[in-house]
XYZ file of C-alpha atoms in Angstrom:
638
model
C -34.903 114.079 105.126
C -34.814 117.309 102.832
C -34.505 116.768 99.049
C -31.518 118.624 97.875
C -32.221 119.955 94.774
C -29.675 120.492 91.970
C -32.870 122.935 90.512
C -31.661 125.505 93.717
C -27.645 125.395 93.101
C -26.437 128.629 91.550
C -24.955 128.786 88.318
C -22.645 131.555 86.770
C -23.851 132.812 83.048
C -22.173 135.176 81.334
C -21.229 138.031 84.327
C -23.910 137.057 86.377
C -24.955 134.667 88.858
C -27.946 132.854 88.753
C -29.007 132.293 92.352
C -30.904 128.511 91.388
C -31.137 127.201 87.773
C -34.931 127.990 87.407
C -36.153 130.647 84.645
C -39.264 131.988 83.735
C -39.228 131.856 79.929
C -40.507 134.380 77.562
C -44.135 134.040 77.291
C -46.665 136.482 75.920
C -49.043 137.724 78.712
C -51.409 139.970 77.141
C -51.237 142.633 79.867
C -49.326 145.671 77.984
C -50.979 149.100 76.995
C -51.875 149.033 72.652
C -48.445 151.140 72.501
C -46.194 148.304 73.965
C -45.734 149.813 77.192
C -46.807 147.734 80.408
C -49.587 148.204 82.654
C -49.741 147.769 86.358
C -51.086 144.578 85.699
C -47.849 143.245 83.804
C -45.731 144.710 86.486
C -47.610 142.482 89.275
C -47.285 139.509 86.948
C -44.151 139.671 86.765
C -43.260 140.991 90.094
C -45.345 137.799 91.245
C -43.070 135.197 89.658
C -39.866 136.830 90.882
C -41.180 136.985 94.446
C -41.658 133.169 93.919
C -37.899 132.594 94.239
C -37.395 132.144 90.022
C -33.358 133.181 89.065
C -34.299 135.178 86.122
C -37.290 136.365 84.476
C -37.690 136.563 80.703
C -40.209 138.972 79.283
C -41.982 138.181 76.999
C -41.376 138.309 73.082
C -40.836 142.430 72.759
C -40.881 143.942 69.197
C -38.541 146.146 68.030
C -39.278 148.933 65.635
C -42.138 150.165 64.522
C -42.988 148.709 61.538
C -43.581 145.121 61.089
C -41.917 143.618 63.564
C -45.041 143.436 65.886
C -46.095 139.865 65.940
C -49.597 140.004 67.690
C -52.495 142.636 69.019
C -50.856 143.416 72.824
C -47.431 142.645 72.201
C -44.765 144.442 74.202
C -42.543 146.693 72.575
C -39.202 148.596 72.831
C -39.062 150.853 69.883
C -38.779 153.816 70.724
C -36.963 155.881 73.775
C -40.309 156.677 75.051
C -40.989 152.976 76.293
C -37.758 153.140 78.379
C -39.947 154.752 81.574
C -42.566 152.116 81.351
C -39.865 149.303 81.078
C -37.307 151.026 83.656
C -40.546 150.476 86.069
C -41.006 146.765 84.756
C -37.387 146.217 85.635
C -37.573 147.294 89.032
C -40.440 145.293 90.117
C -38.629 142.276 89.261
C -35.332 142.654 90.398
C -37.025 144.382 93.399
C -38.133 141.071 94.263
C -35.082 139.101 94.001
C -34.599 137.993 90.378
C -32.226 139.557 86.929
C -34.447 141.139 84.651
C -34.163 139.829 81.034
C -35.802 141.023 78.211
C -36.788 139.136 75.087
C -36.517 140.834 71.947
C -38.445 139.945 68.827
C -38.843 140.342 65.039
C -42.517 138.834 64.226
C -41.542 138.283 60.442
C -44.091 135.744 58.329
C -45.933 135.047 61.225
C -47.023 138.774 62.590
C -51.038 138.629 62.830
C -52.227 141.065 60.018
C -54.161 143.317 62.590
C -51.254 143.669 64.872
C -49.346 146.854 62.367
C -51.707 146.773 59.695
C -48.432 146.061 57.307
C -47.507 143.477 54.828
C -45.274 140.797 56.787
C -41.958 140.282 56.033
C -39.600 137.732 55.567
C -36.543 136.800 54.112
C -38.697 135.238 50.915
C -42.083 134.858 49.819
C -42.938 131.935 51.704
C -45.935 131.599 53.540
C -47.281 130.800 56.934
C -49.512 128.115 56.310
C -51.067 128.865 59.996
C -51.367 132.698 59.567
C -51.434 132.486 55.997
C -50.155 135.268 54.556
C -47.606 135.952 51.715
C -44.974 138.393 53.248
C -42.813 140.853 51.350
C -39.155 139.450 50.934
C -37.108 142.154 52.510
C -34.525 144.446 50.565
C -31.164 144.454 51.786
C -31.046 148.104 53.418
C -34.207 146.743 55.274
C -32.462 143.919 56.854
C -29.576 146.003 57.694
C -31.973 148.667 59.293
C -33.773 145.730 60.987
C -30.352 144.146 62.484
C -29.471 148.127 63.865
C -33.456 148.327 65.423
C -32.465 145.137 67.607
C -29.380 146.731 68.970
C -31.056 149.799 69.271
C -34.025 147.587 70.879
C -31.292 145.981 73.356
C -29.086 149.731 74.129
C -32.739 150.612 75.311
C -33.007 147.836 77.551
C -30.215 148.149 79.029
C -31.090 152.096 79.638
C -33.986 150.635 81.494
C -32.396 148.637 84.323
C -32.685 145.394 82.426
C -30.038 142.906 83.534
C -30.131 141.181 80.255
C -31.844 140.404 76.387
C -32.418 137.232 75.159
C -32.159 137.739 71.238
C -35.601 135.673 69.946
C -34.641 133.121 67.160
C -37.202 130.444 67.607
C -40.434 129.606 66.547
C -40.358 130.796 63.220
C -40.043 134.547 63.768
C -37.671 136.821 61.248
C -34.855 135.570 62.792
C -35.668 131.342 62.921
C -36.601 132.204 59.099
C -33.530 133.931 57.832
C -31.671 130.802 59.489
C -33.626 127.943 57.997
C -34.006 126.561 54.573
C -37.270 125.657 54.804
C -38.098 129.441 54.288
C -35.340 131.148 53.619
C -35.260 130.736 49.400
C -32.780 134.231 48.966
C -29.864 133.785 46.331
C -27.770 136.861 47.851
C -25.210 136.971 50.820
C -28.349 136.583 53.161
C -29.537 132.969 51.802
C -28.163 129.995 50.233
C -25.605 128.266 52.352
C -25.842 127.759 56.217
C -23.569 130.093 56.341
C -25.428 133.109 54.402
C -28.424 132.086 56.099
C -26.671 132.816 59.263
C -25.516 136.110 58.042
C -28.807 137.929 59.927
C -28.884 136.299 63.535
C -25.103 136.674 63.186
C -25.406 140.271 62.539
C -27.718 141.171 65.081
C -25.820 139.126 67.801
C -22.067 140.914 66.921
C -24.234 144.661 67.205
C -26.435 144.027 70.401
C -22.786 143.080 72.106
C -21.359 146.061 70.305
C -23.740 148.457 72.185
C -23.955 146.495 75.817
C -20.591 145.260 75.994
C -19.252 142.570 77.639
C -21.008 142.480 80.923
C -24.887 142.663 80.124
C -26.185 139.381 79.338
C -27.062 137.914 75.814
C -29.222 135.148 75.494
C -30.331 133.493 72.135
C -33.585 131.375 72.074
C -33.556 128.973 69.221
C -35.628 126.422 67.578
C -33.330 123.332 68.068
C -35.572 121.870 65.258
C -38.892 123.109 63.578
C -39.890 119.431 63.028
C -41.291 120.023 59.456
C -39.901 118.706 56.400
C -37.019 120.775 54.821
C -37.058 122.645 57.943
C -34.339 123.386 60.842
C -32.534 119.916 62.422
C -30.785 119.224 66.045
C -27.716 119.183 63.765
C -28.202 122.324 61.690
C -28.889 124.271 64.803
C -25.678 122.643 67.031
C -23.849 123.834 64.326
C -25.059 127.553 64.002
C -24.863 127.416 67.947
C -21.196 127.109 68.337
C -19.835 130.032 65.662
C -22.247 132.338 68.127
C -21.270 130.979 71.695
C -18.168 133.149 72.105
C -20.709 135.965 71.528
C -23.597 135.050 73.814
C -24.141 133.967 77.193
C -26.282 131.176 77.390
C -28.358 129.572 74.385
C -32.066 128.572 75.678
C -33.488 125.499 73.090
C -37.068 125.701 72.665
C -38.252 123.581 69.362
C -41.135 124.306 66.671
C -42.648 127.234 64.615
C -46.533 127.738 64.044
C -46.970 125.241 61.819
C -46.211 122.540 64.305
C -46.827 124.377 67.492
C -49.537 122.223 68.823
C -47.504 119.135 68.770
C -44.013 120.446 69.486
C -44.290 124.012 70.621
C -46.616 124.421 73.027
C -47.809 120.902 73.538
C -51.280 120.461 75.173
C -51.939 117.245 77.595
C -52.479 115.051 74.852
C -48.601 115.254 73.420
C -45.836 113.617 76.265
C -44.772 115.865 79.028
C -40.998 116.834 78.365
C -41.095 116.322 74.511
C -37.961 118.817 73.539
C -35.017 118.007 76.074
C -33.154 115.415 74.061
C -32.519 118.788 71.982
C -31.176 120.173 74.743
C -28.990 117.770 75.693
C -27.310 117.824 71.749
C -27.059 121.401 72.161
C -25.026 120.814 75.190
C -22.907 118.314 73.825
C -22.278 121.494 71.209
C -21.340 124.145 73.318
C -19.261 125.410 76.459
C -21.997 128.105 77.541
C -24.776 127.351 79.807
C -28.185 125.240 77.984
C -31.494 125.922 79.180
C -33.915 123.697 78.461
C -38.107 123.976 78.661
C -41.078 122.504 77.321
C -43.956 120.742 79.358
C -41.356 120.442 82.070
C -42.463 120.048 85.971
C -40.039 120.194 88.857
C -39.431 116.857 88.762
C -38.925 116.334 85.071
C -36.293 119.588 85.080
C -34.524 117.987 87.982
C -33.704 114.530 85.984
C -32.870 116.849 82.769
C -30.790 118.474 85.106
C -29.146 115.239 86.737
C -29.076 113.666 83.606
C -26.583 116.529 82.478
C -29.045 117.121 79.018
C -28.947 120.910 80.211
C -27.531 123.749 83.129
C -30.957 125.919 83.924
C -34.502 124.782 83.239
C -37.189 126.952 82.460
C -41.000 126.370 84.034
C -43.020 128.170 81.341
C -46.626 127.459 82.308
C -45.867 125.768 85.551
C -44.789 128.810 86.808
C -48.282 130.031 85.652
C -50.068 127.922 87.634
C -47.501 128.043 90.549
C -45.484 131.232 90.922
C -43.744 129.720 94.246
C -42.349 126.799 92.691
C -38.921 127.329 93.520
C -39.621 129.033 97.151
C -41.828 125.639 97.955
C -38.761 123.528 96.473
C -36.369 125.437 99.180
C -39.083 124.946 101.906
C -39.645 121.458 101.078
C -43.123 121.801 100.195
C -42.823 120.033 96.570
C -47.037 118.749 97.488
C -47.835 121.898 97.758
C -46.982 122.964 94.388
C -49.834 123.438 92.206
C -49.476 121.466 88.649
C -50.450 123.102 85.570
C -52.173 120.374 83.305
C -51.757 121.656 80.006
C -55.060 122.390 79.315
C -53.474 125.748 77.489
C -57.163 127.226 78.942
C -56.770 131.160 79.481
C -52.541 131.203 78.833
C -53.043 130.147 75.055
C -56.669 130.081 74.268
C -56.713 133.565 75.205
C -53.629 134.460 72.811
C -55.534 133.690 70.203
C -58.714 135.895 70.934
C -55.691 138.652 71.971
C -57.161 139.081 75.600
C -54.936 139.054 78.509
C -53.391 135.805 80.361
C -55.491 134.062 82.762
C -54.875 130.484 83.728
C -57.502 127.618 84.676
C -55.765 126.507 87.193
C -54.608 129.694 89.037
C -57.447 132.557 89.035
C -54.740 135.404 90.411
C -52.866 134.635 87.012
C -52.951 138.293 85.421
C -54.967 139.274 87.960
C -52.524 139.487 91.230
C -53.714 143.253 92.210
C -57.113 142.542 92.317
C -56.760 138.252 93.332
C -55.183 137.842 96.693
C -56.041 135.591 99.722
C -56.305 137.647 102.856
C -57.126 136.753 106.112
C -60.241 137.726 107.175
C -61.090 139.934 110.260
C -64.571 138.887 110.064
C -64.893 135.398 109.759
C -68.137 133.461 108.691
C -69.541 130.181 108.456
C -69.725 128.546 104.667
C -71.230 125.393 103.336
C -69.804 124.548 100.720
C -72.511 121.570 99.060
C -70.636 119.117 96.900
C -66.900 118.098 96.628
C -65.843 118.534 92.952
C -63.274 119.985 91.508
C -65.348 123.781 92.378
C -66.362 122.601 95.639
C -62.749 121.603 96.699
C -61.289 124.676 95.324
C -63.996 126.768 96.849
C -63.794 125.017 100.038
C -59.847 125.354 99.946
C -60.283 129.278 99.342
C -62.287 130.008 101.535
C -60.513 128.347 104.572
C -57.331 129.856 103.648
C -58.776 133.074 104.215
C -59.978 132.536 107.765
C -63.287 131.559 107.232
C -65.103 128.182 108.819
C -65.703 126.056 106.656
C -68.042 122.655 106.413
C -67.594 120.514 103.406
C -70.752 117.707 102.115
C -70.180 115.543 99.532
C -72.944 112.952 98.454
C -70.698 109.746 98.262
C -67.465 108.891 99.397
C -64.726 110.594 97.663
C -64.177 113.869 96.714
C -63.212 114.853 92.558
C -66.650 114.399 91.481
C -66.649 113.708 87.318
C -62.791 114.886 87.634
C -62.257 111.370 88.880
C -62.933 109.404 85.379
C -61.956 112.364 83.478
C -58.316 111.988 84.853
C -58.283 108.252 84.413
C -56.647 108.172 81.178
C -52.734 107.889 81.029
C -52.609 110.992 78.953
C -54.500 113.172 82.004
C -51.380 112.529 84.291
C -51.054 116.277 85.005
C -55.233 116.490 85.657
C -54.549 113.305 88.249
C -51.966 115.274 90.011
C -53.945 118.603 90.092
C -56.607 116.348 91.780
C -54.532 114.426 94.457
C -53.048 117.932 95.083
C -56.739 119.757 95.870
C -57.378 116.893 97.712
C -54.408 116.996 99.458
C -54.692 120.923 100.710
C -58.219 120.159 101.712
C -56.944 117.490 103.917
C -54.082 119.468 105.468
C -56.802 122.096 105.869
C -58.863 122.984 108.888
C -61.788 121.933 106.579
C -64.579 119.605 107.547
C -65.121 117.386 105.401
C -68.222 115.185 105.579
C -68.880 112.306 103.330
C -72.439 110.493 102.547
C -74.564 113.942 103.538
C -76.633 114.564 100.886
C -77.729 117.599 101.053
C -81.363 119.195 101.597
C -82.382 122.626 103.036
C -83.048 121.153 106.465
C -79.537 119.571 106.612
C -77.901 122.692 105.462
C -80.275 125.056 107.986
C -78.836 122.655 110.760
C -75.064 124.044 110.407
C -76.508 127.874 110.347
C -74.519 129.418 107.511
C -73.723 132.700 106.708
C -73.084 132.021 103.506
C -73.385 128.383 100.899
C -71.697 127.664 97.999
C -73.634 125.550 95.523
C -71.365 123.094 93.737
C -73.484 120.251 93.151
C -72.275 119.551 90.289
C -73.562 117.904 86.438
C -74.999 114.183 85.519
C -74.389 112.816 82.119
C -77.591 112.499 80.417
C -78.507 110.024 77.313
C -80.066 110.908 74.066
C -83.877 110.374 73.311
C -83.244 107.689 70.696
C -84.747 103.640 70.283
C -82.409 101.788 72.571
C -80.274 104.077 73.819
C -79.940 101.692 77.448
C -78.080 99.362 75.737
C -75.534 102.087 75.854
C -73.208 102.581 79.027
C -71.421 106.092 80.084
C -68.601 107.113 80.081
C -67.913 106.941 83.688
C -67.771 103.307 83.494
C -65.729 103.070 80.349
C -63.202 105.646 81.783
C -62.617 103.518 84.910
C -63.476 100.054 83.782
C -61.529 99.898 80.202
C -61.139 95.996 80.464
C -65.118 95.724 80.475
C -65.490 97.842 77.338
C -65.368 95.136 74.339
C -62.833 94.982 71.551
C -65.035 96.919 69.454
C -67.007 100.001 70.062
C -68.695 103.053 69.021
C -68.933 106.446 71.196
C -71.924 108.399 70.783
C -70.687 112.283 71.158
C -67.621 113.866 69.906
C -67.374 116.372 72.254
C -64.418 116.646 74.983
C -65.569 113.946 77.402
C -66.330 111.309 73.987
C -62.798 112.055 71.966
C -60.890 111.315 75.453
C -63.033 108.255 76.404
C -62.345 107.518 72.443
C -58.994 107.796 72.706
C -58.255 105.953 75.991
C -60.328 103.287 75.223
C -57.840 103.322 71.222
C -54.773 103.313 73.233
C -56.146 100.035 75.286
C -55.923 98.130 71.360
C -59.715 98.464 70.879
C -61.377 99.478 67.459
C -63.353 102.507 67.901
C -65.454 104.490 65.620
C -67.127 108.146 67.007
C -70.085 109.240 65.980
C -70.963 113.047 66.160
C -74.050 114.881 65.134
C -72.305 118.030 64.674
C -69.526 118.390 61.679
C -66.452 118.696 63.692
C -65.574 116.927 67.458
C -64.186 118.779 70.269
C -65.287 122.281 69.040
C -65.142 123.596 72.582
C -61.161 123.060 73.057
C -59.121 125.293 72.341
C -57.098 125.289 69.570
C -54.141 123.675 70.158
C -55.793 121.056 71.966
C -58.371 120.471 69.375
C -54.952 120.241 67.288
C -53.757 117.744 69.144
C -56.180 115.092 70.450
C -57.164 115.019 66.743
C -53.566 114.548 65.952
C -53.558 111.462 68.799
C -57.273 110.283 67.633
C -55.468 109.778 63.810
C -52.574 107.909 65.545
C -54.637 105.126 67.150
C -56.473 104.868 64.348
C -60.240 105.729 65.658
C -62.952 106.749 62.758
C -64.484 109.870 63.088
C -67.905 109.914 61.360
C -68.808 113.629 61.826
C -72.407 115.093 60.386
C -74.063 112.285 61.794
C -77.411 111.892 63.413
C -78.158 108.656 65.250
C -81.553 107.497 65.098
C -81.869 103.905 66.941
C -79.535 101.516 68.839
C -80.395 98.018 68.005
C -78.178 94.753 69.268
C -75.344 96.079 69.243
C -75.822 98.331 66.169
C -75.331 101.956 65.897
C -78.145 103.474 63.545
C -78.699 106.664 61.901
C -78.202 109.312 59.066
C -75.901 111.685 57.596
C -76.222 115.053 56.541
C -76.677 114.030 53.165
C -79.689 111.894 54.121
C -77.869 108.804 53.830
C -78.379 105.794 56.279
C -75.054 104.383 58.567
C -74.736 101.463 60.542
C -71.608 100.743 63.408
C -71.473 97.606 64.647
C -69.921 97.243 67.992
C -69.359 95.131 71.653
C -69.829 98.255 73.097
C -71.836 101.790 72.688
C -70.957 104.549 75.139
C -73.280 107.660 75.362
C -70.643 110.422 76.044
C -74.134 113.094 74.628
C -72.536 115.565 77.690
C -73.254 116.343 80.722
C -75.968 118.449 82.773
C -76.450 120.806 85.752
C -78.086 118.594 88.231
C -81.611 120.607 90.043
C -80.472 122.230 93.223
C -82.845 123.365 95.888
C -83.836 126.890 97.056
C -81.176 128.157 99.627
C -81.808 131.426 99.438
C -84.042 131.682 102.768
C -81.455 129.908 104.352
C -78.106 132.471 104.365
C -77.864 135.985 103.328
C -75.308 134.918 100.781
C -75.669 131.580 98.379
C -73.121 131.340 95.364
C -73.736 128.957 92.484
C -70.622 127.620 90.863
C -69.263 125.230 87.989
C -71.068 122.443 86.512
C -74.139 123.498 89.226
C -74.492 126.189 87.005
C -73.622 124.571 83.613
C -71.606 121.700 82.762
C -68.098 123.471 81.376
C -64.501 123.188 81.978
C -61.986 123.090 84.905
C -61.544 127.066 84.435
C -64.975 127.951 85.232
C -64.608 125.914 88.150
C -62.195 127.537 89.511
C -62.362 130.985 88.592
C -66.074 130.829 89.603
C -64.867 129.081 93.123
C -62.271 132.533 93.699
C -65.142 134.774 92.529
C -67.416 133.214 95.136
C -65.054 133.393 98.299
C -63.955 136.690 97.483
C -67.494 137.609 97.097
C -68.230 136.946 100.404
């Protein structure tokens, strides 16, 4: 029987109608021109998501004057009546494919990256960002009243542009968020002080934006419903501010967090609990009489139980609809398994941010890319190989059967995932363990042959005549040259088999696959110590993440000896020396030698098919995103 949905009922906000209660929230993309404007790229990322059956898209965080109010290096912008052309076009190709346009306008305040104007921040008062860290200029009066006028302007301009909506950006520590909260907003004048005063600004803006797009344009507000630092914005201080605004705006959309605690509440990576922030929605809603929206590390299934649960109205898929743009259209069709899960890896949507590059996504390779990325059938069709079953075999294998070609799967042993078996065994990979069952799943459904226990050789590949083979053999883990080193086990075994791993251990490696085996094996009640060579773990995550499983290492109480150099393994003893020169010992039940992975030897193809690709860990052990990007660039090589 079909699942009805409460996700696909419409809802009225404001003057419009939402056609389901799914949104695609305000998130920066990377993929406008150094002026603001956006590029044909941006257009087809957006475009993309709309197609995909979403109610309303948000665009991303847009800055509006030209001074300070750029936040990072490829922000978009609405300024200036010269970006209403380039936004009138980024309009169309959303509500062109079937969703309201909304546009999310921004103030970058405290937080603004230095490079991004090449001005001093600015901020209600000298108080710092302790993640961007530095001091902005408190603003003069006249400039916050000019700065209140540039977002009306900013939203008049919209509007001009075929924009259905604005969504007035108070969150996440921005001008707006500060001017609001005490935590650092220190001004004495009308503008500071009370709740009140401190509301002065938002309040401002809010009363001129309707002023100059009346009553029939829609005006959301994005808030922090709390920045979860001390001194800072509460549930209750926000719920309060939200109802003297709600006859004035259409819909208020709760987010939670500001830079300073954006790995753990903002933009939480795997290692913080899927769904983190709703509760805050459903206070909000007990606040006011306009639609909630609600978002953070939400799937389809966690926004439907916010949604039956009555903790919000509309629910918006931020980097699920990254990783999936069809979400809602596979709801409608009843094709929930086929929806491809984002696992918060934060590889390509957030890592990238940071390095100011455009979006990708590790899970979804047309992700910024959908001019150049598509899966077409082919006309010619040809016979690929693909050698191993791994996450870039499967994906490969998947790829290149979806676009018409014949395809013959081997895979050495019996079940396909390769190392991404034990690496989603942890609770905290739940989202990894679905994006597995889920490649597994569209192989199966595929016309794919799969064929287990063939290891493969150049004769057994020559037998199936390929035109073309795709090497994804895969990586082993290795052990270090030290004294004893076999009385260590890997981490496949630890991963799987937690209740054989003693009460006590110590994990050799403090790179990705040794923190998570570390911090599994903590969050079984076992005392573990990791020892790293190098003077920091994880260094290949990206931020956030880093942020976090650090954060979640701390909680469970495992000791991190960093700088440290083991030298011998001896009954059960961990050996060795630091940096300094001076000797360590670890006692333990249990060693595990998580000292990485490597590219297993692969034979010589090449005389076998015009055409052999070599892809993820074959090539060097890495991450999921190499796997699959390199899996697309391989197919669509072909």
């Amino acid at each position: 029987m079909k699942k009805q949905w409460m996700l696909l009922e419409p809802i009225r906000v404001g003057s419009k109608l939402f056609k389901n209660r799914i949104v695609l929230p305000a998130m920066e993309t990377r993929l406008s021109h150094p002026d603001g404007s956006p590029t044909r790229e941006m257009n087809a990322y957006y475009a993309e998501r709309a197609r995909g059956g979403v109610a309303a898209v948000i665009v991303e965080n847009t800055f509006v004057d030209d001074k300070a109010s750029r936040s990072s290096l490829v922000s978009s912008g609405i300024y200036s009546d010269h970006m209403i052309a380039g936004k009138y076009g980024l309009a169309q190709s959303i509500k062109e494919n079937g969703a309201l346009a909304i546009l999310q306008i921004s103030h970058g305040g405290r937080q603004a990256n230095a490079a991004a104007t090449g001005l001093p921040a600015v901020a209600p008062s000298a108080v710092p960002c302790k993640v961007v860290q530095r001091m902005p200029k408190p603003l003069a009066i006249e400039e916050i009243v000019e700065i209140e006028d540039a977002f009306a302007e900013a939203a008049r301009r919209a509007k001009q542009a075929g924009f259905d909506g604005v969504e007035i950006h108070g969150a996440h520590g921005y001008l707006i968020c500060s001017f609001l909260s005490p935590y650092t907003n220190k001004r004495t004048d009308e503008y500071g002080g009370s709740p009140e005063n401190r509301a002065r600004f938002p309040r401002n803006i809010i009363r001129k934006v309707r002023e100059e797009v009346g009553p029939d344009f829609l005006v959301g507000y994005r808030l922090s419903g709390s920045e979860f630092v001390d001194g800072g914005l509460t549930i209750e201080d926000t719920c309060a501010f939200a109802k003297t605004i709600q006859a004035e705006v259409d819909y208020i959309h709760v987010s939670a967090g500001i830079y300073e605690t954006m790995a753990t509440w903002m933009m939480t990576p795997l290692y913080m609990p899927q769904a983190p922030i709703v509760h805050l929605a459903a206070e909000m809603k007990k606040a006011v009489r306009i639609p909630v929206i609600t978002v953070g590390s939400l799937n389809a299934e966690l926004g439907e139980k916010a949604l039956e649960d009555g903790s919000a109205d509309i629910v918006a898929l931020g980097r699920g609809l990254i990783a999936d743009p069809e979400i809602p259209r596979k709801l409608a069709e009843d094709r929930a398994e086929d929806i491809r899960p984002c696992m918060r890896g934060n590889e390509g949507c957030i890592s990238l941010f940071f390095l100011g590059c455009p979006i990708r996504c590790e899970v979804n390779p047309q992700c910024g890319r959908e001019l150049e990325y598509n899966i077409r059938k082919t006309d010619n069709p040809q016979k690929v190989v693909v050698i191993g079953g791994g996450v870039a075999g499967l994906e490969a294998a998947r790829v290149a059967s979806e676009s018409g070609h014949w395809v013959t799967l081997l895979e050495q042993s019996d079940r396909l995932g390769g190392h991404f078996i034990e690496g989603t065994a942890p609770d905290f990979k739940v989202e990894a363990r679905s994006l597995l069952r889920w490649l597994i799943g569209q192989v199966e459904k595929s016309k794919i042959s799969v064929e287990f226990h063939k290891k493969a050789t150049p004769e057994l590949v020559a037998s199936y005549h390929p035109d073309v083979i795709i090497v994804a053999e895969g990586s082993a883990y290795g052990k270090i040259p030290v004294k004893g080193i076999e009385e260590a086990i890997l981490p496949d075994e630890a991963l799987m088999h937690p209740e054989r791993v003693g009460k006590s251990v110590v994990v050799i490696g403090g790179g990705l696959v040794g923190s998570e085996t570390a911090l599994w094996l903590a969050e079984q009640g076992k005392s573990v110590t990791i020892v790293e060579m190098l003077n920091d773990i994880v260094p290949e995550d990206e931020p956030l993440s880093q942020t976090a499983i650090k954060f979640r290492l701390h909680e469970t109480g495992v000791q991190i000896a960093t700088g440290s150099r083991v030298t011998e393994i001896n009954d059960g003893t961990v050996k060795g020396v630091d940096d300094a020169g001076a000797p360590f010992e670890f006692k333990a039940e249990t060693i595990i030698a998580a000292t990485g992975l490597k590219a297993k030897k692969t034979d010589d193809y090449s005389e076998i098919a015009p055409k052999v690709f070599q892809i993820g860990d074959s090539v060097k052990a890495r991450k999921i995103y190499n796997c699959f990007h390199e899996a697309w660039h391989a197919v669509l090589s072909i």
